[in-house]
mmCIF file with all atom_site columns, C-alpha atoms and ligand atoms in Angstrom:
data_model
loop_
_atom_site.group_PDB
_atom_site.id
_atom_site.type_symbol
_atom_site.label_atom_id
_atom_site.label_alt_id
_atom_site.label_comp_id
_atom_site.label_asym_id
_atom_site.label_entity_id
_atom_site.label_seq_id
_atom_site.pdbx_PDB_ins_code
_atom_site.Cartn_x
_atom_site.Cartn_y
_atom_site.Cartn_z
_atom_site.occupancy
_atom_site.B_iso_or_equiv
_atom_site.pdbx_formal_charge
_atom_site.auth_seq_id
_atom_site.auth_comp_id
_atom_site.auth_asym_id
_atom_site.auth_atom_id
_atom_site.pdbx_PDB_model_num
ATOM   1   C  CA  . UNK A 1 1   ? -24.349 -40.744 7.099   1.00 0.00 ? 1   UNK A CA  1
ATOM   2   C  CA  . UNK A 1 2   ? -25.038 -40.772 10.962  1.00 0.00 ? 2   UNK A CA  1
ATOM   3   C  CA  . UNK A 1 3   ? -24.211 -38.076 12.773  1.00 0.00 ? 3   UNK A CA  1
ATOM   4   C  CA  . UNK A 1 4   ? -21.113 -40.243 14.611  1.00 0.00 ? 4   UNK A CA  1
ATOM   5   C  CA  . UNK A 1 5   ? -19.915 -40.604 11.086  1.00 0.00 ? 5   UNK A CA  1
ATOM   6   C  CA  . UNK A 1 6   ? -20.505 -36.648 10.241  1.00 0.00 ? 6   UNK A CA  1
ATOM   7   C  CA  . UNK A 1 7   ? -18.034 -36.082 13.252  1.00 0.00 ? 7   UNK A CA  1
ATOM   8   C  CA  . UNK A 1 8   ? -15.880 -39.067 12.178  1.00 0.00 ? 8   UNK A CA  1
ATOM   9   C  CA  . UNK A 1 9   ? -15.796 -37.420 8.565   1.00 0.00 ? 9   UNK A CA  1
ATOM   10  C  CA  . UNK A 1 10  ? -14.704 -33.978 9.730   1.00 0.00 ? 10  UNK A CA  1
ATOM   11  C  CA  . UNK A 1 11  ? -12.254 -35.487 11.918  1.00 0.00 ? 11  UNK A CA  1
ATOM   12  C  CA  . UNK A 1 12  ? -10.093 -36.870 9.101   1.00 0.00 ? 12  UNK A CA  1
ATOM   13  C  CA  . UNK A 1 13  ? -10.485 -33.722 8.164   1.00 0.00 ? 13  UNK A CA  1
ATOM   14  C  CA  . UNK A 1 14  ? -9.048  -31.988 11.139  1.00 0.00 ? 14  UNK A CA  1
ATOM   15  C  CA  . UNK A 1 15  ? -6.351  -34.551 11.776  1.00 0.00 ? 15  UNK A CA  1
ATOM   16  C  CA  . UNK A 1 16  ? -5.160  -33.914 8.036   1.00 0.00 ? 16  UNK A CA  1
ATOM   17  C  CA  . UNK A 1 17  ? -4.872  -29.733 9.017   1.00 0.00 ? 17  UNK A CA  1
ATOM   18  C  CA  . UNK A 1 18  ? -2.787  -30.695 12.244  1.00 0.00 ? 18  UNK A CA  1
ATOM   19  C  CA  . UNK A 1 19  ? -0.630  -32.968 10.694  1.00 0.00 ? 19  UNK A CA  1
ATOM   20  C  CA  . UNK A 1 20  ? 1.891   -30.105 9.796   1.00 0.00 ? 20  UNK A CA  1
ATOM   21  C  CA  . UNK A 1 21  ? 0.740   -28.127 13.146  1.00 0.00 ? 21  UNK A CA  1
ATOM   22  C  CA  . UNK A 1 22  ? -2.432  -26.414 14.213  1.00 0.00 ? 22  UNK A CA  1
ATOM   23  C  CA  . UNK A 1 23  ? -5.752  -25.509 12.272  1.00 0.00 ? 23  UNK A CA  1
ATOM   24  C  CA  . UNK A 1 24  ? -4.584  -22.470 10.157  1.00 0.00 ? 24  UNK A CA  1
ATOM   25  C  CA  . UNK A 1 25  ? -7.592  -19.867 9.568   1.00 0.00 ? 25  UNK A CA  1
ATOM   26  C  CA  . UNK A 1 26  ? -7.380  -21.133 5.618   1.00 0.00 ? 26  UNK A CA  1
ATOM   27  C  CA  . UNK A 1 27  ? -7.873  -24.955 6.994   1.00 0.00 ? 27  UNK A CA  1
ATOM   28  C  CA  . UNK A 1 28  ? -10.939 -24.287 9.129   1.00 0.00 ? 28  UNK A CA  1
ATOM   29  C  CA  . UNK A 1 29  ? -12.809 -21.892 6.477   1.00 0.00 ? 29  UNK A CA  1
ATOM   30  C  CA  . UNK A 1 30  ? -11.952 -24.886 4.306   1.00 0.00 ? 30  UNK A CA  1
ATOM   31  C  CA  . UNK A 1 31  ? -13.363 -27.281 6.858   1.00 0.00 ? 31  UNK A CA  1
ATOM   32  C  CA  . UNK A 1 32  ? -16.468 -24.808 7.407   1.00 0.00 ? 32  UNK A CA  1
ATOM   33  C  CA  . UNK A 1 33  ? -17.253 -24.907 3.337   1.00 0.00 ? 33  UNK A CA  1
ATOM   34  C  CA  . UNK A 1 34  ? -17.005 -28.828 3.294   1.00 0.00 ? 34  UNK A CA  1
ATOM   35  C  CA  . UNK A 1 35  ? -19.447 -29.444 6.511   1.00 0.00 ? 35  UNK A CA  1
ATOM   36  C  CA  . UNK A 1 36  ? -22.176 -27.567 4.899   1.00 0.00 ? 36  UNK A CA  1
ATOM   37  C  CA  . UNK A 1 37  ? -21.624 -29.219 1.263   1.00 0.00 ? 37  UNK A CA  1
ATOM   38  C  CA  . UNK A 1 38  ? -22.024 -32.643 2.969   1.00 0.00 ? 38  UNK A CA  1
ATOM   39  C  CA  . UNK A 1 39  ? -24.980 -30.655 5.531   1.00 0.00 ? 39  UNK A CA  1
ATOM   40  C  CA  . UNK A 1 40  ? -23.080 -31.610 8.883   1.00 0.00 ? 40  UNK A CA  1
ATOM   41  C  CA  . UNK A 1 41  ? -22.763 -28.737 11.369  1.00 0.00 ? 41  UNK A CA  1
ATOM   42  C  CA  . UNK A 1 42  ? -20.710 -26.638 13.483  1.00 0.00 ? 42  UNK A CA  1
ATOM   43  C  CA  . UNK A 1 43  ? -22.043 -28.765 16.300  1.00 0.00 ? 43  UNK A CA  1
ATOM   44  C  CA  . UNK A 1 44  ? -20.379 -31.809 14.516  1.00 0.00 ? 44  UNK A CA  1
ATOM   45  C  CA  . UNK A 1 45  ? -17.541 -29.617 14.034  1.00 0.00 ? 45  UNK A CA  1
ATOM   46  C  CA  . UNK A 1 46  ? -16.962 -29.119 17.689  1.00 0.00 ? 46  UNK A CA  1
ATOM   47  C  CA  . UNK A 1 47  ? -17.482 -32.687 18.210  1.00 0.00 ? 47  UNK A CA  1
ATOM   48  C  CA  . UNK A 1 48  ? -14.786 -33.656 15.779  1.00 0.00 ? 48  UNK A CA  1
ATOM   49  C  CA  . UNK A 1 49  ? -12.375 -30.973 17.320  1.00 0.00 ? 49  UNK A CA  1
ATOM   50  C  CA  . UNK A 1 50  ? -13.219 -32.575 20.501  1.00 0.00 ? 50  UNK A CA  1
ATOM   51  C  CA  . UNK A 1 51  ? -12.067 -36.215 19.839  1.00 0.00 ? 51  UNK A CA  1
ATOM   52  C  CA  . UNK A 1 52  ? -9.148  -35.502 17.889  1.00 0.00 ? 52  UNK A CA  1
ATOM   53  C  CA  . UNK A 1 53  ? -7.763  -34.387 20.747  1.00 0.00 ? 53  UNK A CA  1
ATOM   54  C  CA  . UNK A 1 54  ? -7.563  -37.454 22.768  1.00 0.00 ? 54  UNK A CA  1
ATOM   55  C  CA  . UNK A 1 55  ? -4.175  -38.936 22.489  1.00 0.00 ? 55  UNK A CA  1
ATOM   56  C  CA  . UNK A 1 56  ? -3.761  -41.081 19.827  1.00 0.00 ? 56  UNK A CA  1
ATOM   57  C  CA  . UNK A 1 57  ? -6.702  -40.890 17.746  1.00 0.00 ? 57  UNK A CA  1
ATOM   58  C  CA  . UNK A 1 58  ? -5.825  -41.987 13.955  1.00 0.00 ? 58  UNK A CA  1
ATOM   59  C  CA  . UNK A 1 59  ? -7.990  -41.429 11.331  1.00 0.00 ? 59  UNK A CA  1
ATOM   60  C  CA  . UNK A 1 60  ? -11.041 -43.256 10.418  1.00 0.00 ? 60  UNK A CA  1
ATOM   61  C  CA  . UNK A 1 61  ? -12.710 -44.621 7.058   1.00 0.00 ? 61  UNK A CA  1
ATOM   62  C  CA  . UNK A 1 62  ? -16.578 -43.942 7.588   1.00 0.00 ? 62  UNK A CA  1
ATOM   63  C  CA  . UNK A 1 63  ? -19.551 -44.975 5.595   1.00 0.00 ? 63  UNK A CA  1
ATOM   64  C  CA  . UNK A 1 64  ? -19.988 -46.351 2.394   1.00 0.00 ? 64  UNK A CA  1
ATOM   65  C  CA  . UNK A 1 65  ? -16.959 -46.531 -0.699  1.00 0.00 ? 65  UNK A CA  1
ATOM   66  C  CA  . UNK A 1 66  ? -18.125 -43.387 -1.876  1.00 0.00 ? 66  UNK A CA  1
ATOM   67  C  CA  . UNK A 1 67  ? -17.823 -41.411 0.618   1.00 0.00 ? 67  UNK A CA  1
ATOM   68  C  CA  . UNK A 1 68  ? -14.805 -42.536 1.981   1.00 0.00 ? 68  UNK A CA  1
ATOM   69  C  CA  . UNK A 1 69  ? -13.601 -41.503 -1.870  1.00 0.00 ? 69  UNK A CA  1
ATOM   70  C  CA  . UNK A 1 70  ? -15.163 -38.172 -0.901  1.00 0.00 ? 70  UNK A CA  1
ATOM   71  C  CA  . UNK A 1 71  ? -13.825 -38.128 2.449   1.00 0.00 ? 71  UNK A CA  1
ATOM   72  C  CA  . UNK A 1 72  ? -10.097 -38.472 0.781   1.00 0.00 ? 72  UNK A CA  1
ATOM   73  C  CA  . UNK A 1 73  ? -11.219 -35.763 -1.996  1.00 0.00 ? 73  UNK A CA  1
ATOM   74  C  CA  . UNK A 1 74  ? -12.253 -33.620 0.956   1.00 0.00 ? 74  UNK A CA  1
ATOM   75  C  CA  . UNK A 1 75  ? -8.908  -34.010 2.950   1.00 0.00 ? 75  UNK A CA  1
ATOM   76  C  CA  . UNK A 1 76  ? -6.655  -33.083 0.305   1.00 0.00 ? 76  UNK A CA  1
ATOM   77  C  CA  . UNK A 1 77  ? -8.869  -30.384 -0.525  1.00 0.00 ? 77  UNK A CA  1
ATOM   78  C  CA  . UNK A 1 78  ? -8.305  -28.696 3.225   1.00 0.00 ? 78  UNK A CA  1
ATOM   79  C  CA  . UNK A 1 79  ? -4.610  -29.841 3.545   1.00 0.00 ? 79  UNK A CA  1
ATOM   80  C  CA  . UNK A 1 80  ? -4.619  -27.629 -0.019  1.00 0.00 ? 80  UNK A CA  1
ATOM   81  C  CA  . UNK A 1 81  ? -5.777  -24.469 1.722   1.00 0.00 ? 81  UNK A CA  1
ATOM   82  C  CA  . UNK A 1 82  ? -2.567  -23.255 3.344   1.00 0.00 ? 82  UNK A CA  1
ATOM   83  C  CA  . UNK A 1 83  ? -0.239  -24.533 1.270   1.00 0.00 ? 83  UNK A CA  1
ATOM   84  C  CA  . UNK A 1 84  ? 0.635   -27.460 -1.471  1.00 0.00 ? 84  UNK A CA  1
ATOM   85  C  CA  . UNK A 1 85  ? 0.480   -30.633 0.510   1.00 0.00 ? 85  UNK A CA  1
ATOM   86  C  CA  . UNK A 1 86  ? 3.424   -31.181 2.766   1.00 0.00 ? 86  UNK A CA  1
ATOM   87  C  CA  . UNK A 1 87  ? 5.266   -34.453 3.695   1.00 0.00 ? 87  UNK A CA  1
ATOM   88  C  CA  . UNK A 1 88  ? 2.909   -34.930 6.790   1.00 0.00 ? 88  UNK A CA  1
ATOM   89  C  CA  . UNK A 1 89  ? -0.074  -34.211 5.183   1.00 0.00 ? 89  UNK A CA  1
ATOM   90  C  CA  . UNK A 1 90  ? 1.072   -36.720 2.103   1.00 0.00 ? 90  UNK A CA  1
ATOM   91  C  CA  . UNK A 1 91  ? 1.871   -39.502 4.231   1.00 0.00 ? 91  UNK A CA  1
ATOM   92  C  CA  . UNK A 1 92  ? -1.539  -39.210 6.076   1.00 0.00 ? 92  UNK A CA  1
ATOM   93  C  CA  . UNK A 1 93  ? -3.385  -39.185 2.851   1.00 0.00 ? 93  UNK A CA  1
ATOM   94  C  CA  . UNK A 1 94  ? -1.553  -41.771 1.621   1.00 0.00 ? 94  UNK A CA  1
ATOM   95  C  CA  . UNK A 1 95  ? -2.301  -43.935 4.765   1.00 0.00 ? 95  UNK A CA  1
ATOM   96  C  CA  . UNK A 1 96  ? -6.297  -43.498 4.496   1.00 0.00 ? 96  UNK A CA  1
ATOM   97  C  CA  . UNK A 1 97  ? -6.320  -44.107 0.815   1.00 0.00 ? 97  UNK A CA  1
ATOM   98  C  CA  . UNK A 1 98  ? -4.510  -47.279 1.708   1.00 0.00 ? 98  UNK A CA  1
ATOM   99  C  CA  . UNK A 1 99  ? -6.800  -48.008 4.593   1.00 0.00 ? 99  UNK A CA  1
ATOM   100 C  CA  . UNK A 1 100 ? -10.165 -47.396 2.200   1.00 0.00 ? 100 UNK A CA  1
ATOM   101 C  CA  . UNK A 1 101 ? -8.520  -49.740 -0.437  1.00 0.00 ? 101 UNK A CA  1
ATOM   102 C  CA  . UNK A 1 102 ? -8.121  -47.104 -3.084  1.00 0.00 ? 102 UNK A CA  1
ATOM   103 C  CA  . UNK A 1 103 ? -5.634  -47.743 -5.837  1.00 0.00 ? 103 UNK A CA  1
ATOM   104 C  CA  . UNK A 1 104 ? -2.703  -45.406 -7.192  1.00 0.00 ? 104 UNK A CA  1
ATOM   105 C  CA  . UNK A 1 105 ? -4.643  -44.731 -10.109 1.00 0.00 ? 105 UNK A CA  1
ATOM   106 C  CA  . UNK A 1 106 ? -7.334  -43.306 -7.773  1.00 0.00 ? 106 UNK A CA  1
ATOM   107 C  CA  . UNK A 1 107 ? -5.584  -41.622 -5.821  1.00 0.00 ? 107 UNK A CA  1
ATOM   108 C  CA  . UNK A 1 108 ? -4.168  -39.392 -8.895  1.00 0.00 ? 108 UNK A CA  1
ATOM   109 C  CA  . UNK A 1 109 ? -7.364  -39.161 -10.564 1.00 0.00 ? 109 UNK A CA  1
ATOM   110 C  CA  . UNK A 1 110 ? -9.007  -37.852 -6.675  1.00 0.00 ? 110 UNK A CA  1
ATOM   111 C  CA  . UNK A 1 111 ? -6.104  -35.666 -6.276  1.00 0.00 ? 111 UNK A CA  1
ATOM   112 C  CA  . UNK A 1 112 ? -6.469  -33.830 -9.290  1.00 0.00 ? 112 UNK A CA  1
ATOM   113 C  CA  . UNK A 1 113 ? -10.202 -33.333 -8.546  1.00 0.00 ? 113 UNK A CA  1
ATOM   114 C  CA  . UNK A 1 114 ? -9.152  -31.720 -5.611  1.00 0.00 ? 114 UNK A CA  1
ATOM   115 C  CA  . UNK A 1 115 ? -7.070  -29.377 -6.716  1.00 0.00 ? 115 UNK A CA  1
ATOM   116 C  CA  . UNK A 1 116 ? -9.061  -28.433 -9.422  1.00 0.00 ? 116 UNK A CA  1
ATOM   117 C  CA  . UNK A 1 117 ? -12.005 -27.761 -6.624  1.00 0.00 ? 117 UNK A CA  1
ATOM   118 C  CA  . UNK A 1 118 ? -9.780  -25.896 -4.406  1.00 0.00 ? 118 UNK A CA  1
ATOM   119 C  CA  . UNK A 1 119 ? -8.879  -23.082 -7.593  1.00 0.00 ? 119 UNK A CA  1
ATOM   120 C  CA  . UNK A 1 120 ? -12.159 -22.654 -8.193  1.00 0.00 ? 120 UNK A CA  1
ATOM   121 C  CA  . UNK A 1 121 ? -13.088 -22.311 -4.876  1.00 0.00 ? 121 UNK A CA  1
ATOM   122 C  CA  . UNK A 1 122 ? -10.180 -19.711 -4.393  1.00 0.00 ? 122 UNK A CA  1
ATOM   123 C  CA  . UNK A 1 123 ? -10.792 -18.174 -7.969  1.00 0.00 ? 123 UNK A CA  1
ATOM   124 C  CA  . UNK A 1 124 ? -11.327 -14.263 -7.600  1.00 0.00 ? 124 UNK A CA  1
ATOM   125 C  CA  . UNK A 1 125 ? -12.080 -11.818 -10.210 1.00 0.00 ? 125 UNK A CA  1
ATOM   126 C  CA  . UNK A 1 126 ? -12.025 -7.996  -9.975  1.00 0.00 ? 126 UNK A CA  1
ATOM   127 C  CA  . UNK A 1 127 ? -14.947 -6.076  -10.538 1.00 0.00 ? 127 UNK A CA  1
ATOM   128 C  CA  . UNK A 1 128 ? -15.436 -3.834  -13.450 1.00 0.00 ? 128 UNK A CA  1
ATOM   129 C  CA  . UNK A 1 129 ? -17.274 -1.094  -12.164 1.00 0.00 ? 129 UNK A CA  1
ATOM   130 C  CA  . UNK A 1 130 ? -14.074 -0.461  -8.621  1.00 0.00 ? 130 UNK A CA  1
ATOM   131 C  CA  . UNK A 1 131 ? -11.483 -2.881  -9.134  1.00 0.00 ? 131 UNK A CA  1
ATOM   132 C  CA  . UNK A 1 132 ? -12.320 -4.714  -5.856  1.00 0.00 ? 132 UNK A CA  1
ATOM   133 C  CA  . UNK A 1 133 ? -11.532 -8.392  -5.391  1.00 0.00 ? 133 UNK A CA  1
ATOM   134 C  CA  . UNK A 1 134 ? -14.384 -10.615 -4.731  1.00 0.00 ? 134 UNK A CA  1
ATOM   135 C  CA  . UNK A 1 135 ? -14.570 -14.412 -5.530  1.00 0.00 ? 135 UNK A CA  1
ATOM   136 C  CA  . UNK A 1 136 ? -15.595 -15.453 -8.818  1.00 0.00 ? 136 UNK A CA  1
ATOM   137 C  CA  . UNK A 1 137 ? -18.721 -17.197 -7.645  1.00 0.00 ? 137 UNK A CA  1
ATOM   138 C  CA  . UNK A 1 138 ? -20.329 -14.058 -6.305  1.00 0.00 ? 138 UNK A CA  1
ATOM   139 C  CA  . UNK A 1 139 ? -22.606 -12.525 -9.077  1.00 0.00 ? 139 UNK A CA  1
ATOM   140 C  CA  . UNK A 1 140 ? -22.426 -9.210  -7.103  1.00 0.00 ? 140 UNK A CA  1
ATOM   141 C  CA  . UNK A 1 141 ? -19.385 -6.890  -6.159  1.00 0.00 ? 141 UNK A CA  1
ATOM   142 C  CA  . UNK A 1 142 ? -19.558 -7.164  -2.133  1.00 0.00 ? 142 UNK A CA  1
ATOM   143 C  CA  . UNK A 1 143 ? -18.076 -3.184  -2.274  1.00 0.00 ? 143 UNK A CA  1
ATOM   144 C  CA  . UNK A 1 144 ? -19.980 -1.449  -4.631  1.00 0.00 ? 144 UNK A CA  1
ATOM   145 C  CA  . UNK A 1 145 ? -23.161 -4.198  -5.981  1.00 0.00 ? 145 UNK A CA  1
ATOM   146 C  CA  . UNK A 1 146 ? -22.030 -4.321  -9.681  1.00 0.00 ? 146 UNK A CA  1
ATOM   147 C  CA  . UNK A 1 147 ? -23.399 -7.474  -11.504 1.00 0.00 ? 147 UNK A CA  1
ATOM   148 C  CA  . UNK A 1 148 ? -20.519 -9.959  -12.638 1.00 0.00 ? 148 UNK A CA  1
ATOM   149 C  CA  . UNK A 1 149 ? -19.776 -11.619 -15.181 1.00 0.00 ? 149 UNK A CA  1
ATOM   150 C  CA  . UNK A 1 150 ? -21.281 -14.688 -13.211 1.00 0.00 ? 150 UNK A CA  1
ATOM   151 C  CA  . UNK A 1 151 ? -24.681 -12.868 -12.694 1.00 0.00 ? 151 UNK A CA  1
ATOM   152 C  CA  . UNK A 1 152 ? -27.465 -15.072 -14.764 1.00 0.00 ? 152 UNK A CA  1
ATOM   153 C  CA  . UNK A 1 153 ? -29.070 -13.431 -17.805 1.00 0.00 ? 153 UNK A CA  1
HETATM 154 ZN ZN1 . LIG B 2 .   ? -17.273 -3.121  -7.292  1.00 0.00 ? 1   LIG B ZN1 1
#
Protein backbone atom coordinates (compact mmCIF):
# COMPACT_ATOMS: atom_id res chain seq x y z
CA UNK A 1 0.00 0.00 0.00
CA UNK A 2 0.86 3.80 -0.44
CA UNK A 3 1.36 5.68 2.29
CA UNK A 4 -2.24 7.73 1.56
CA UNK A 5 -3.70 4.30 1.85
CA UNK A 6 -1.55 3.43 5.22
CA UNK A 7 -3.36 6.61 6.67
CA UNK A 8 -6.63 5.68 4.90
CA UNK A 9 -6.25 2.09 6.55
CA UNK A 10 -5.71 3.34 10.09
CA UNK A 11 -8.43 5.70 9.68
CA UNK A 12 -11.14 3.04 9.42
CA UNK A 13 -9.53 2.09 12.15
CA UNK A 14 -9.91 5.17 14.22
CA UNK A 15 -13.38 5.99 13.01
CA UNK A 16 -14.43 2.34 14.21
CA UNK A 17 -12.87 3.36 18.09
CA UNK A 18 -14.96 6.72 17.98
CA UNK A 19 -17.96 5.33 16.88
CA UNK A 20 -19.10 4.62 20.56
CA UNK A 21 -17.01 7.89 21.76
CA UNK A 22 -13.35 8.73 21.95
CA UNK A 23 -10.09 6.56 21.44
CA UNK A 24 -10.01 4.54 24.76
CA UNK A 25 -6.23 3.75 25.88
CA UNK A 26 -7.20 -0.18 24.96
CA UNK A 27 -8.28 1.14 21.24
CA UNK A 28 -5.09 3.05 20.48
CA UNK A 29 -2.56 0.28 21.96
CA UNK A 30 -4.73 -1.83 19.68
CA UNK A 31 -4.30 0.60 16.83
CA UNK A 32 -0.41 0.93 17.75
CA UNK A 33 0.00 -3.18 17.47
CA UNK A 34 -1.88 -3.22 14.02
CA UNK A 35 0.28 -0.19 12.33
CA UNK A 36 3.43 -1.99 12.94
CA UNK A 37 2.01 -5.58 11.79
CA UNK A 38 1.04 -3.92 8.46
CA UNK A 39 4.71 -1.57 8.94
CA UNK A 40 2.81 1.90 8.76
CA UNK A 41 3.89 4.42 11.42
CA UNK A 42 3.05 6.68 14.11
CA UNK A 43 3.54 9.38 11.53
CA UNK A 44 0.64 7.72 9.52
CA UNK A 45 -1.04 7.45 12.72
CA UNK A 46 -1.12 11.14 13.29
CA UNK A 47 -2.11 11.61 9.82
CA UNK A 48 -5.12 9.37 10.15
CA UNK A 49 -6.07 11.09 13.54
CA UNK A 50 -5.78 14.20 11.63
CA UNK A 51 -8.39 13.61 8.83
CA UNK A 52 -10.86 11.88 10.77
CA UNK A 53 -11.46 14.83 12.26
CA UNK A 54 -12.80 16.85 9.50
CA UNK A 55 -16.51 16.81 9.58
CA UNK A 56 -17.96 14.18 7.90
CA UNK A 57 -15.35 11.89 6.91
CA UNK A 58 -16.85 8.17 6.41
CA UNK A 59 -14.82 5.40 6.09
CA UNK A 60 -12.89 4.26 3.19
CA UNK A 61 -12.17 0.79 1.36
CA UNK A 62 -8.35 1.04 0.34
CA UNK A 63 -6.22 -1.17 -1.78
CA UNK A 64 -6.61 -4.40 -3.10
CA UNK A 65 -9.62 -7.26 -1.89
CA UNK A 66 -7.32 -8.51 0.51
CA UNK A 67 -6.60 -5.99 2.35
CA UNK A 68 -9.72 -4.42 2.55
CA UNK A 69 -10.62 -8.17 4.12
CA UNK A 70 -7.74 -7.31 6.45
CA UNK A 71 -8.72 -3.87 6.94
CA UNK A 72 -12.35 -5.26 8.25
CA UNK A 73 -10.37 -8.11 10.33
CA UNK A 74 -8.34 -5.23 11.74
CA UNK A 75 -11.41 -3.00 12.72
CA UNK A 76 -13.23 -5.47 14.60
CA UNK A 77 -10.14 -6.45 16.14
CA UNK A 78 -9.70 -2.66 17.79
CA UNK A 79 -13.51 -2.08 18.29
CA UNK A 80 -12.80 -5.63 20.41
CA UNK A 81 -10.31 -3.97 22.73
CA UNK A 82 -12.60 -2.11 25.12
CA UNK A 83 -15.38 -4.02 25.01
CA UNK A 84 -17.57 -6.70 22.81
CA UNK A 85 -18.64 -4.74 19.80
CA UNK A 86 -21.39 -2.28 20.46
CA UNK A 87 -24.37 -1.23 18.24
CA UNK A 88 -22.24 1.68 16.71
CA UNK A 89 -19.34 -0.13 16.17
CA UNK A 90 -21.63 -3.13 14.48
CA UNK A 91 -23.39 -0.96 12.22
CA UNK A 92 -20.06 0.63 10.99
CA UNK A 93 -18.59 -2.72 10.35
CA UNK A 94 -21.41 -3.82 8.81
CA UNK A 95 -21.44 -0.75 6.43
CA UNK A 96 -17.66 -1.30 5.16
CA UNK A 97 -18.13 -4.98 4.72
CA UNK A 98 -21.05 -3.97 2.57
CA UNK A 99 -19.10 -1.26 0.85
CA UNK A 100 -15.95 -3.89 0.08
CA UNK A 101 -18.59 -6.40 -1.27
CA UNK A 102 -18.01 -9.01 1.38
CA UNK A 103 -20.71 -11.58 1.93
CA UNK A 104 -22.47 -12.71 5.32
CA UNK A 105 -20.61 -15.75 5.22
CA UNK A 106 -17.43 -13.61 5.31
CA UNK A 107 -18.18 -11.53 7.50
CA UNK A 108 -18.72 -14.49 10.22
CA UNK A 109 -15.84 -16.38 9.15
CA UNK A 110 -13.55 -12.62 9.52
CA UNK A 111 -15.23 -12.00 12.70
CA UNK A 112 -14.32 -15.03 14.32
CA UNK A 113 -10.69 -14.56 13.18
CA UNK A 114 -10.77 -11.55 14.99
CA UNK A 115 -11.74 -12.49 18.02
CA UNK A 116 -9.72 -15.33 18.13
CA UNK A 117 -6.59 -12.75 17.41
CA UNK A 118 -7.68 -10.37 19.97
CA UNK A 119 -7.51 -13.47 23.00
CA UNK A 120 -4.40 -14.31 22.04
CA UNK A 121 -3.21 -11.07 21.85
CA UNK A 122 -4.71 -10.37 25.41
CA UNK A 123 -3.74 -13.97 26.67
CA UNK A 124 -1.59 -13.63 29.98
CA UNK A 125 -0.05 -16.28 31.97
CA UNK A 126 1.53 -16.02 35.45
CA UNK A 127 4.94 -16.79 35.99
CA UNK A 128 6.14 -19.72 37.91
CA UNK A 129 9.04 -18.56 39.59
CA UNK A 130 6.64 -14.80 41.38
CA UNK A 131 3.24 -15.13 40.29
CA UNK A 132 3.44 -11.93 38.17
CA UNK A 133 1.21 -11.42 35.14
CA UNK A 134 2.89 -10.97 31.91
CA UNK A 135 1.41 -11.80 28.41
CA UNK A 136 1.69 -15.16 27.15
CA UNK A 137 3.86 -14.22 24.22
CA UNK A 138 6.73 -12.99 26.35
CA UNK A 139 9.25 -15.91 26.88
CA UNK A 140 10.61 -13.92 29.89
CA UNK A 141 8.90 -12.75 33.24
CA UNK A 142 9.19 -8.74 32.78
CA UNK A 143 9.52 -8.76 37.02
CA UNK A 144 11.82 -11.25 37.88
CA UNK A 145 13.46 -12.83 34.09
CA UNK A 146 12.14 -16.44 34.58
CA UNK A 147 11.94 -18.37 31.21
CA UNK A 148 8.22 -19.30 30.20
CA UNK A 149 6.68 -21.79 29.09
CA UNK A 150 6.88 -19.94 25.61
CA UNK A 151 10.76 -19.67 25.82
CA UNK A 152 12.22 -21.94 22.72
CA UNK A 153 14.16 -25.08 23.64
ZN1 LIG B 1 8.50 -13.71 37.58
Amino acid sequence: MTDKEFVSYLANLIMISKADGSISEEEQAAIAWVYEEINANETDFEEAKRITEKDGYQVTAVGRYSERIRNLEDMIFVALSDNALSDPEKILMRSFAKAIGAKQEQIDTILSEAIARFRAYRATITCSNCGYEIPAAWRFCSECGTGTQAQTV
